Short mmCIF file of C-alpha atoms in Angstrom, two decimals:
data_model
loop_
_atom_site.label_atom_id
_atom_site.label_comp_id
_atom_site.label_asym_id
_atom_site.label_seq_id
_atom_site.Cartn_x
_atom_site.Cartn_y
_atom_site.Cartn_z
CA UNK A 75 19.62 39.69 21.56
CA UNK A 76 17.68 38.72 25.05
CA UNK A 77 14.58 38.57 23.15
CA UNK A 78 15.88 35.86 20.62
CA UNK A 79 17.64 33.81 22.93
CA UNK A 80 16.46 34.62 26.18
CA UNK A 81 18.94 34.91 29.47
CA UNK A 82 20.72 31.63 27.93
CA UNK A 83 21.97 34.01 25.30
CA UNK A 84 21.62 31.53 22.32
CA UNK A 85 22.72 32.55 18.52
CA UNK A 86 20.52 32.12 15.89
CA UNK A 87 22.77 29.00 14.72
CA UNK A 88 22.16 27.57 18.18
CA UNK A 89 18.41 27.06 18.28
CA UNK A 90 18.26 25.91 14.67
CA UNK A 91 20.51 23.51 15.35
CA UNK A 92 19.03 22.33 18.49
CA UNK A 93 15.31 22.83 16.63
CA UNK A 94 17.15 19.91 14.01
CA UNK A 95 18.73 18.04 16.65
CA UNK A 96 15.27 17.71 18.79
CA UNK A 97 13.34 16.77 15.39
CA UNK A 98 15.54 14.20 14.02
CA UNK A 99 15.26 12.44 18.00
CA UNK A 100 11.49 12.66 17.60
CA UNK A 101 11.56 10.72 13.96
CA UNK A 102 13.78 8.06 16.03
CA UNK A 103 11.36 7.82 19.31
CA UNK A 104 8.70 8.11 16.66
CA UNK A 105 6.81 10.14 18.81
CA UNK A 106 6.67 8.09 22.23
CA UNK A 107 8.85 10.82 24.23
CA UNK A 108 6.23 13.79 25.19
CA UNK A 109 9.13 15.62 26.33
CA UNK A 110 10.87 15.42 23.25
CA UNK A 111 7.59 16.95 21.69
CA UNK A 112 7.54 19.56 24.35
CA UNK A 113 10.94 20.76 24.01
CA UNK A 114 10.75 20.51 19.88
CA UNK A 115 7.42 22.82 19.92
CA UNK A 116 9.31 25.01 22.66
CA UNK A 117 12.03 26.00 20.29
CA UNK A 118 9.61 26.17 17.27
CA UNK A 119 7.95 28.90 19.20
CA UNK A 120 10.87 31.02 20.08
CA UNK A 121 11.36 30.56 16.22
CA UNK A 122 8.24 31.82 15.05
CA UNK A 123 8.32 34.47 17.61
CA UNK A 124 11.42 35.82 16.37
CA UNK A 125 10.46 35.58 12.73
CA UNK A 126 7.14 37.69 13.07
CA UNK A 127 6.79 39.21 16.57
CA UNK A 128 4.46 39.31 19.08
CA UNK A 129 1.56 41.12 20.41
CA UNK A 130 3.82 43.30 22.72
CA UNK A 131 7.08 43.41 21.37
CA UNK A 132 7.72 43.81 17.58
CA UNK A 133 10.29 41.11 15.20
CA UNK A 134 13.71 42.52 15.02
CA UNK A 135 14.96 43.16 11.09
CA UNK A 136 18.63 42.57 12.55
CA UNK A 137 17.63 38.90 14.89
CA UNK A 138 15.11 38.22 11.49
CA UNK A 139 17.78 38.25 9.09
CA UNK A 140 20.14 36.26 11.28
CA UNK A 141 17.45 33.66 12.00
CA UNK A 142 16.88 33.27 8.25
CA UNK A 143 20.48 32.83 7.60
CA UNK A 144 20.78 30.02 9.82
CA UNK A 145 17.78 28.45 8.91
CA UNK A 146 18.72 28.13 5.00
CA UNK A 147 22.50 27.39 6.23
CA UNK A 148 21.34 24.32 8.36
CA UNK A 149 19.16 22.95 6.09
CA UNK A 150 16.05 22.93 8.66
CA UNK A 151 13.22 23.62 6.06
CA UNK A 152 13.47 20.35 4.37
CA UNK A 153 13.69 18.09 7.63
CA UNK A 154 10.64 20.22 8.51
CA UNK A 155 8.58 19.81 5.68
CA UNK A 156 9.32 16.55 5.14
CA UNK A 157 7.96 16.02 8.70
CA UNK A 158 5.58 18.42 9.55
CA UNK A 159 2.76 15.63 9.99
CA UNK A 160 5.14 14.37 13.00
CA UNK A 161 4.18 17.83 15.12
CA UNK A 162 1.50 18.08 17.53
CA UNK A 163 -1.08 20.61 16.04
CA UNK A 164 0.28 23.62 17.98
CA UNK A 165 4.05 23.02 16.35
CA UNK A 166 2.21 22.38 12.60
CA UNK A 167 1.14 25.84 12.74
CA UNK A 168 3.86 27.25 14.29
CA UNK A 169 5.91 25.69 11.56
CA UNK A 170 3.76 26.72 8.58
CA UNK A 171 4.29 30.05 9.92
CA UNK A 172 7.58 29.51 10.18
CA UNK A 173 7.97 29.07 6.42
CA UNK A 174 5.68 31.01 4.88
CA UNK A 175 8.30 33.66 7.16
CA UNK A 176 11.15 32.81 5.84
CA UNK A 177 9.42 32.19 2.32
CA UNK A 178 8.94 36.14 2.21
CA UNK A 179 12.14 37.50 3.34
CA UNK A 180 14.00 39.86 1.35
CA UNK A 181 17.36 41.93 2.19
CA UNK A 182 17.27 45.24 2.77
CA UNK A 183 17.35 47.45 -1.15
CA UNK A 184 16.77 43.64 -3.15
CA UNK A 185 14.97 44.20 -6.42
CA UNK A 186 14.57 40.55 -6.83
CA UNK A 187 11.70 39.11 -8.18
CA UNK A 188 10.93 36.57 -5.77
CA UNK A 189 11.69 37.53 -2.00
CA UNK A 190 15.56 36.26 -1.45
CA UNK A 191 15.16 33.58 0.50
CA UNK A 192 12.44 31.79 -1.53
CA UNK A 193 14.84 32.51 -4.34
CA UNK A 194 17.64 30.97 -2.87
CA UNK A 195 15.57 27.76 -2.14
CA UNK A 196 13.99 27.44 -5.74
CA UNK A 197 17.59 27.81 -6.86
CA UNK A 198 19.33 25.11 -4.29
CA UNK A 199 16.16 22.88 -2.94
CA UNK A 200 13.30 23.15 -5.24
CA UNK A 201 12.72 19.59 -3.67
CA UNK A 202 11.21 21.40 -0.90
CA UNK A 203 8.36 23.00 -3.02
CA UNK A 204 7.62 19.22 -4.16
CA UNK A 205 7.18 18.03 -0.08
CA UNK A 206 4.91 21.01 0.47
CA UNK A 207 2.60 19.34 -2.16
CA UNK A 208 3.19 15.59 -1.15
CA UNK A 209 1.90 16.93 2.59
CA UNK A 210 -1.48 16.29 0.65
CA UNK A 211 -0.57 12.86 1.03
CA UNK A 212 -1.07 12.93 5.04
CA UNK A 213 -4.43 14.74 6.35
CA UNK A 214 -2.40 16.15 9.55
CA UNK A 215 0.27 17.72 7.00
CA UNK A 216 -2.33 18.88 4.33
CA UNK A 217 -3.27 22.17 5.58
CA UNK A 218 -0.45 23.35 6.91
CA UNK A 219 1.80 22.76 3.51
CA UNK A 220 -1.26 23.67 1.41
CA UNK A 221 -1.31 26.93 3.60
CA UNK A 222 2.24 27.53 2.55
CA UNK A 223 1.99 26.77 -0.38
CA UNK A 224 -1.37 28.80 -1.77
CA UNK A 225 0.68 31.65 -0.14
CA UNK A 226 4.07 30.91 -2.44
CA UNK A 227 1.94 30.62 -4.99
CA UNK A 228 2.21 34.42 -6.05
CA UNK A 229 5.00 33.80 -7.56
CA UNK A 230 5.20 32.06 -11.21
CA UNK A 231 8.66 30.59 -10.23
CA UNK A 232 6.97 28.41 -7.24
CA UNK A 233 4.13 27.27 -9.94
CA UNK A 234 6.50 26.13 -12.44
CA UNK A 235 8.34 23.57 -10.15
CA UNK A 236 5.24 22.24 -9.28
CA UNK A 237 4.68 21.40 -13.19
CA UNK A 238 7.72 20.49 -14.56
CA UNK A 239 9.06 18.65 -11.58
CA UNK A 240 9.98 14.85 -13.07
CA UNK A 241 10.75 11.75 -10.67
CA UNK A 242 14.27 10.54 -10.90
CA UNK A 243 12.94 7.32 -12.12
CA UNK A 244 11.50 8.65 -15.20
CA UNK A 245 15.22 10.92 -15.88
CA UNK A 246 14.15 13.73 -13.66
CA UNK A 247 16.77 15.95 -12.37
CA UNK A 248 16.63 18.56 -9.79
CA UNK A 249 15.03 21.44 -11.73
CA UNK A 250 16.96 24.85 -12.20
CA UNK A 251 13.59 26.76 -12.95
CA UNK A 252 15.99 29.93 -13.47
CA UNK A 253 17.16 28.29 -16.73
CA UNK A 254 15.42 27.44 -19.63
CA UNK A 255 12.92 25.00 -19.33
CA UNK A 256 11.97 22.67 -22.20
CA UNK A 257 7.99 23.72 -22.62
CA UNK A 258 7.43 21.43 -26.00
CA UNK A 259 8.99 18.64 -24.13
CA UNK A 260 5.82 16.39 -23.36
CA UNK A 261 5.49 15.79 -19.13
CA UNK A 262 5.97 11.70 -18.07
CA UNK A 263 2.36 12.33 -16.33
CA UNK A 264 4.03 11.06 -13.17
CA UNK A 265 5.46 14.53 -11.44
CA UNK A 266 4.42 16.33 -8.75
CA UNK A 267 1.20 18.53 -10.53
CA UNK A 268 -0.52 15.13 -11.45
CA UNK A 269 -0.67 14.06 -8.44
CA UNK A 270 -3.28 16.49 -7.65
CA UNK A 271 -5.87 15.15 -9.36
CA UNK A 272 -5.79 11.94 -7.02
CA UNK A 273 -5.59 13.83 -3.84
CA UNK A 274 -8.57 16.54 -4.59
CA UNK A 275 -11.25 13.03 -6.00
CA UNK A 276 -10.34 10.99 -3.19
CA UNK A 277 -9.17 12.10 -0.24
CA UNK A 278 -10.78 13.28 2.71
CA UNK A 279 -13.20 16.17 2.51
CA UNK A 280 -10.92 18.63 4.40
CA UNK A 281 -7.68 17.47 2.57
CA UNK A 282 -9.86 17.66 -1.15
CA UNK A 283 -10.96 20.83 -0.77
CA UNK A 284 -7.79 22.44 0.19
CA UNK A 285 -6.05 20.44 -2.78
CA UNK A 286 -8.24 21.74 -4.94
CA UNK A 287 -7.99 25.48 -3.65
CA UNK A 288 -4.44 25.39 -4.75
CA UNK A 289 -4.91 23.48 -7.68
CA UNK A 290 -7.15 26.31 -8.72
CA UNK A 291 -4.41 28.66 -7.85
CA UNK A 292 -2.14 27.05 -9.48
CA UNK A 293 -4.21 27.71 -13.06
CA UNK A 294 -5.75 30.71 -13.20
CA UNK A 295 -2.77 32.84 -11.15
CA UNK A 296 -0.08 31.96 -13.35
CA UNK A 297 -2.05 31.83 -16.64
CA UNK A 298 0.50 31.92 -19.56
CA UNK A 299 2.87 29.91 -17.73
CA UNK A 300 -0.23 26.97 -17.06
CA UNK A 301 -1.84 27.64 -20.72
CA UNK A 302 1.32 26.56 -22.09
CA UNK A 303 2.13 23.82 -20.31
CA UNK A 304 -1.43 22.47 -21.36
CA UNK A 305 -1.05 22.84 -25.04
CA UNK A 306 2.05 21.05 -24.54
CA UNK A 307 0.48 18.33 -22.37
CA UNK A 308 -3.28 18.61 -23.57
CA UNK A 309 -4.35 14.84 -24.12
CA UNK A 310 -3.05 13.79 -20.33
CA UNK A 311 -4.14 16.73 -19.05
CA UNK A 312 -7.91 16.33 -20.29
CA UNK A 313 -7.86 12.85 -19.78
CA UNK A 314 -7.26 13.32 -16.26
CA UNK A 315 -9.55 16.54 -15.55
CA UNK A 316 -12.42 14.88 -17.58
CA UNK A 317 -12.18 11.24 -16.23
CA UNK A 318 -10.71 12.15 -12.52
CA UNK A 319 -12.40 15.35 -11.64
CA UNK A 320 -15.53 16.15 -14.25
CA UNK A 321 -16.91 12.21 -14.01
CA UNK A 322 -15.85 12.03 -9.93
CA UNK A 323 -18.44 10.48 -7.85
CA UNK A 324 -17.83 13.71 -5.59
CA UNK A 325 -21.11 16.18 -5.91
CA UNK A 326 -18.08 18.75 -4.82
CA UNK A 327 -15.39 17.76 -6.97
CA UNK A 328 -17.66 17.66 -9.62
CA UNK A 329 -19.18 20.68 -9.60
CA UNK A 330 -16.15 22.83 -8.69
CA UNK A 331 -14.28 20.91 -11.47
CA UNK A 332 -16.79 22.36 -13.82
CA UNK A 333 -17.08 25.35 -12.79
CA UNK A 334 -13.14 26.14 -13.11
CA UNK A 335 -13.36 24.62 -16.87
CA UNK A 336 -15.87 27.44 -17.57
CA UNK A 337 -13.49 29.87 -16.04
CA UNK A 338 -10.45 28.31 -17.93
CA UNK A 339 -11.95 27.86 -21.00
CA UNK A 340 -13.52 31.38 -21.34
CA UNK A 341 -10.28 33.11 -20.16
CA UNK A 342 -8.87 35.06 -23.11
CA UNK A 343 -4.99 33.77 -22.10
CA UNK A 344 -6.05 30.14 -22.75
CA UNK A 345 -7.78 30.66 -26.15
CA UNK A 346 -5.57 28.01 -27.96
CA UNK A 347 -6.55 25.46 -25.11
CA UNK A 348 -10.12 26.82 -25.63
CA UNK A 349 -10.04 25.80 -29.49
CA UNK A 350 -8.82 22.60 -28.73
CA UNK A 351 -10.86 21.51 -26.13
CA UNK A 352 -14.04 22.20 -28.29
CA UNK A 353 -13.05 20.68 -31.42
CA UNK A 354 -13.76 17.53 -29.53
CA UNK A 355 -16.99 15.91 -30.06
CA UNK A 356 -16.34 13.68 -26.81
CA UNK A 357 -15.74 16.90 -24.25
CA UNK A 358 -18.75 18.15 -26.27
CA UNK A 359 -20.54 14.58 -25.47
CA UNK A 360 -19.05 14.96 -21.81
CA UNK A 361 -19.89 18.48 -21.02
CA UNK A 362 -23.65 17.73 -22.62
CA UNK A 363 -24.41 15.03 -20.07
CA UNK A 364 -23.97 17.10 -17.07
CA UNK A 365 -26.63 19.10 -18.47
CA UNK A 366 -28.74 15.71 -17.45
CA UNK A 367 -27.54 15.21 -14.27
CA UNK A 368 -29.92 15.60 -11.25
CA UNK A 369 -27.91 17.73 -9.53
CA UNK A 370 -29.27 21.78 -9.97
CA UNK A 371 -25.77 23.22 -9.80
CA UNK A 372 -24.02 20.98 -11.77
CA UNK A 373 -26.38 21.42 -14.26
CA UNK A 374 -26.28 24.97 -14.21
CA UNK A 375 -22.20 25.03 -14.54
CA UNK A 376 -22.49 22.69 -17.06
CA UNK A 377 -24.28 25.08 -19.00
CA UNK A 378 -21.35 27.35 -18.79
CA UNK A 379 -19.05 24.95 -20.45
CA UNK A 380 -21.59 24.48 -22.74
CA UNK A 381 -21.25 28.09 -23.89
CA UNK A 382 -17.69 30.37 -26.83
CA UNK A 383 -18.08 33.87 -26.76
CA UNK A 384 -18.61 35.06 -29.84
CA UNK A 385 -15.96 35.65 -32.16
CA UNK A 386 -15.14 38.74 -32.97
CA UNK A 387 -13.29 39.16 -36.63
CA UNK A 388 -10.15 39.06 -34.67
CA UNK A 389 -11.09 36.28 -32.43
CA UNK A 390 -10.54 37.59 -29.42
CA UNK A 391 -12.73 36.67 -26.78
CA UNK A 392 -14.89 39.73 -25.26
CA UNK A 393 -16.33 39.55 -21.70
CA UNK A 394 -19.01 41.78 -22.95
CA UNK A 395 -20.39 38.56 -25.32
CA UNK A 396 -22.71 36.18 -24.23
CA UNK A 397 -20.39 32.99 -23.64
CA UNK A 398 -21.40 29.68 -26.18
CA UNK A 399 -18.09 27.53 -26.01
CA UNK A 400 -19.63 24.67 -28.05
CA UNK A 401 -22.92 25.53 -29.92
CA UNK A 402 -22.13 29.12 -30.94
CA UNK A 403 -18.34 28.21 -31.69
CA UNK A 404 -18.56 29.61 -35.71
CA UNK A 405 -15.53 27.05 -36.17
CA UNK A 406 -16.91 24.22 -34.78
CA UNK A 407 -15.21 20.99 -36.12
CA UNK A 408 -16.76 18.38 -38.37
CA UNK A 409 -17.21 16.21 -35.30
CA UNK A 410 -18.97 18.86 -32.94
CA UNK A 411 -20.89 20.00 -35.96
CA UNK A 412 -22.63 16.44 -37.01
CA UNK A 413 -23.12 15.62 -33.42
CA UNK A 414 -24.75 18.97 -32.76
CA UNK A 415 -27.06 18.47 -36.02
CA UNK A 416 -27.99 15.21 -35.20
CA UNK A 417 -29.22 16.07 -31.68
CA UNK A 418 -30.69 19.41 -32.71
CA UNK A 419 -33.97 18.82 -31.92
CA UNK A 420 -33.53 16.85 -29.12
CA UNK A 421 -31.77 20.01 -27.54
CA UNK A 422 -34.60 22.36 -28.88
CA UNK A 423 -37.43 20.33 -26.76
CA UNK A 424 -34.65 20.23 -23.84
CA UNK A 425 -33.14 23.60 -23.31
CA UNK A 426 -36.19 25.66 -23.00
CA UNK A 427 -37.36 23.83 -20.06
CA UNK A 428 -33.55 23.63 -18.53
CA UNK A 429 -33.64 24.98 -14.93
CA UNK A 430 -36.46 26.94 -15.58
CA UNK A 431 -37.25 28.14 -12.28
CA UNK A 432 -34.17 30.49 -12.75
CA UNK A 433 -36.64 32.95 -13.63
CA UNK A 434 -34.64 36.05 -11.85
CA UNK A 435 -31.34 35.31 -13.07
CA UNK A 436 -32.08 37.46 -16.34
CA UNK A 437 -28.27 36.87 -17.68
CA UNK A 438 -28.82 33.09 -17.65
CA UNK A 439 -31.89 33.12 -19.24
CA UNK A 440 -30.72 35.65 -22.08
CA UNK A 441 -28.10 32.91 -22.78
CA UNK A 442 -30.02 30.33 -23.00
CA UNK A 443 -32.18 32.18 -25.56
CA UNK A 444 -29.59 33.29 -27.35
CA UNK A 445 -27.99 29.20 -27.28
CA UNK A 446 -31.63 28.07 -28.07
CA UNK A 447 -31.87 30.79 -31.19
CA UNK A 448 -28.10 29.24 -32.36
CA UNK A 449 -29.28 25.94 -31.93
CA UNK A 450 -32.22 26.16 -34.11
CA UNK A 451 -30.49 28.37 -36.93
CA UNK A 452 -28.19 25.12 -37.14
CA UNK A 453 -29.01 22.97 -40.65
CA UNK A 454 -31.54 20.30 -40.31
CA UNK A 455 -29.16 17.68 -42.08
CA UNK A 456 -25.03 16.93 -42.15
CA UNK A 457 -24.84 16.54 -45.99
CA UNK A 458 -23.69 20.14 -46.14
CA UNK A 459 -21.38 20.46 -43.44
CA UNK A 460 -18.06 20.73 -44.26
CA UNK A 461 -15.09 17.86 -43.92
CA UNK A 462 -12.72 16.92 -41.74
CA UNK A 463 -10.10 17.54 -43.96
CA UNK A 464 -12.08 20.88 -45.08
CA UNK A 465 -12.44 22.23 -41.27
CA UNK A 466 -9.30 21.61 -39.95
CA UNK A 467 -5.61 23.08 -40.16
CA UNK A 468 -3.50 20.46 -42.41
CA UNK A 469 -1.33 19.58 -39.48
CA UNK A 470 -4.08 19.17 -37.42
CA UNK A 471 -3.20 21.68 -34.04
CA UNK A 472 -6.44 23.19 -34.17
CA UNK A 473 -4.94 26.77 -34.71
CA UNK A 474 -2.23 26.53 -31.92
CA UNK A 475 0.56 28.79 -32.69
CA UNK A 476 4.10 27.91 -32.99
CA UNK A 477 5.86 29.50 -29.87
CA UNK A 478 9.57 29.47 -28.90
CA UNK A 479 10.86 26.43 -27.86
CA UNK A 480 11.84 27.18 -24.69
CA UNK A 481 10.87 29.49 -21.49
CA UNK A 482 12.40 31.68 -18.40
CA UNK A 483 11.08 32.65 -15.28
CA UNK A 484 12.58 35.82 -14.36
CA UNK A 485 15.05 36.21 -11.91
#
C-alpha cells in the first residue's frame, strides 16, 4: 500500500477523512490560509493518483476499490461538489477527475446497469447529480461539473434526475429514480432541468456554451426518456425554448437553439412532440421570422425547422425524405393552414431568392424547390380548408398516444 499512502502508511479512510477535514477548514478560512489550499490540493492529488494511475506506475484494482469505499462511506463527494468553485484550478480538475473516477467504478463480475458506485449514489444522494448542474451557477465550477456531468450522462438514470428533480418547496422529495416515476404528472417548472435555459442565454460565453453542450446531451442521448417528459410538459417546455433560447439576443444561443429544434423535431423518437409543435400557427409564425433575420446561418437553420418529412402511409418519418416540418406537413392544422394560405405568395416571391448564393449545396437547394413547388400547389383562398373542429382529434392531443402512466429506469 506504499503507493497509496506513501511511507506514512495511511488507509484509504485516512486521507478521505483528512481530504474532508482540510476542505471543511478552507470553507471556514474562506480561502485566506494558502497552506490550507496547499495541503487540501496535496491530498486531492494522492487521490486522483490512486484512482487512475500515473504515467509510470499503473492504479491498483485492490487500493481503487478501497479508495472508492471510503469515499462513498465518508460522504466526500457532496462536500466536494458542493464546493468545487472553492479549489484553486489545479484541485478543480483534480477533483472532476476524481468523480468522474469514482462515477465509473464497478466491482469485479457486476452486471449492473449503471457502474456500482454511480448506482449507489443515484440510489442514496441523487442530490449530488443536482450540485453538478447548479456548478453552472459559478463560472470557476462550470466546467469542471459540466465535465462530469456530460460524461454521466451515458446513462438514462443520471438524465432522469436531472428532469424530474422538484425543490422541497414546491413538495419535492429526494427522488428514488429506481422506482416508478410519475411521467403524466406535470413538472412545477422550477427543478433542476429548467434552470438550464437561464444559464445557457445569459451567462458567460464559456459557462453558456458548456451549458448548452449538456443540455444538448441531455435530449438527444436519452431520447424516449426526454420525448416523454416533453409531451408531458410541452407548453413550459416551448415557452421556455422559444422565448429563452430561439428569441435570445445571443447570435450563438440562437442559432444553436435552432439548429437542435431541427434535429429534435425531425428525430423519428419525438414524432408526437413533432405533431404538436407544428400544429401551432405561432411556432410556425416564430420559426418563419428567423427566415428574415440578417444573420446567414440562422437563416439557413431556420429553414430546417421550417421543413416534415414526408409522410409515409404509416407516418413514419424517413431520413431518405426531403424534410418540410411546416409547409409539407399533409396534416397541417386549421391554424398553420390559413396562415400558410394567406402568406402564400408572399413566400413564393421570398423563398426563391432565400440564401441564394448557396449555389453548391445541391441538397439545400433541392429542398427549397421541392418547399417552393408545395407552397405554390397550396389553394389560393381559406374557404375550403377544413375546420378546427374538422382537423383535429376531439380531445384535442394532436395524435399523442395514451402511454402507461408510469416509468422505470432499469436497475
Amino acid at each position: 500500500m506504499a503507493f497509496l499512502f506513501g511511507r506514512r502508511q495511511r488507509s484509504a479512510s485516512d486521507l478521505i477523512k483528512s481530504t474532508k477535514d482540510l476542505l471543511q477548514k478552507l470553507i471556514k478560512e474562506d480561502g485566506q490560509v494558502p497552506k490550507t489550499e496547499e495541503d487540501l490540493a496535496r491530498t486531492l492529488s494522492l487521490t486522483k493518483t490512486t484512482l487512475q494511475g500515473s504515467p509510470d506506475i499503473d492504479a491498483q484494482p485492490e487500493q481503487v476499490a478501497q479508495l472508492v469505499s471510503a469515499i462513498l462511506a465518508e460522504s466526500l463527494l457532496p462536500s466536494l461538489v458542493t464546493n468545487i468553485h472553492r479549489l484553486p484550478f489545479e484541485a478543480r480538475k483534480d477533483t472532476q477527475t476524481i468523480i468522474s473516477n469514482v462515477f465509473r467504478f464497478r466491482n469485479p463480475g457486476s452486471t449492473s446497469n449503471e457502474p456500482d458506485a454511480l448506482k449507489d449514489v443515484l440510489r442514496s444522494q441523487p442530490d449530488i447529480v443536482v450540485s453538478l448542474c447548479n456548478g453552472y451557477e459559478r463560472r470557476e465550477s462550470a466546467g469542471a461539473c459540466g465535465g462530469i456531468l456530460k460524461e454521466a450522462l451515458k446513462w438514462d438514470a443520471v438524465a432522469a434526475v436531472i428532469l424530474y428533480d422538484e425543490p422541497e418547496t414546491t413538495g419535492g422529495q429526494k427522488i428514488d429514480i429506481y422506482n416508478d416515476v410519475d411521467i403524466t404528472k406535470k413538472s412545477s417548472g422550477t427543478g433542476v432541468f429548467w434552470k438550464f435555459f437561464d444559464w445557457i442565454d445569459k451567462s458567460s460565453f464559456e459557462v453558456s456554451a458548456d451549458a448548452f453542450d449538456c443540455f444538448r446531451l441531455i435530449l438527444t442521448k436519452h431520447k424516449g426518456l426526454v420525448s416523454q417528459y416533453i409531451n408531458t410538459n410541452f407548453e413550459a417546455f416551448f415557452g421556455k425554448y422559444n422565448d429563452v433560447l430561439v428569441k435570445s439576443d445571443s447570435y450563438v444561443t440562437k442559432r444553436q437553439s435552432i439548429k437542435l429544434l431541427g434535429e429534435v423535431l425531425l428525430d423519428r423518437q419525438f414524432y408526437e412532440v413533432m405533431t404538436r409543435y407544428v400544429d401551432s400557427g405561432d411556432n410556425l409564425k416564430l420559426v418563419m421570422w428567423q427566415l428574415k433575420d440578417e444573420r446567414r446561418m440562422v437563416q439557413y437553420e431556420a429553414f430546417h425547422v421550417f421543413k416534415v418529412s414526408l409522410h409515409q402511409q404509416n407516418h413514419d418519418i424517413s431520413g431518405s425524405n426531403l424534410y418540410q416540418i411546416f409547409a409539407a406537413n399533409p396534416n397541417k392544422s386549421y391554424e398553420v393552414q390559413k396562415f400558410l394560405i394567406m402568406n402564400k405568395q408572399r413566400l413564393l416571391k421570398f423563398l426563391p431568392k432565400f440564401l441564394e448564393d448557396r449555389t453548391e449545396d445541391d441538397q439545400f437547394n433541392d429542398e427549397k424547390a421541392w418547399l417552393v413547388k408545395a407552397i405554390g400547389n397550396l389553394p389560393d383562398s381559406t374557404s375550403g380548408i377544413q375546420s378546427p373542429t374538422a382537423a383535429r382529434p376531439a380531445n384535442g392531443s394532436a395524435g399523442v398516444s395514451q402511454q402507461s402512466t408510469t416509468a422505470q429506469v432499469r436497475s
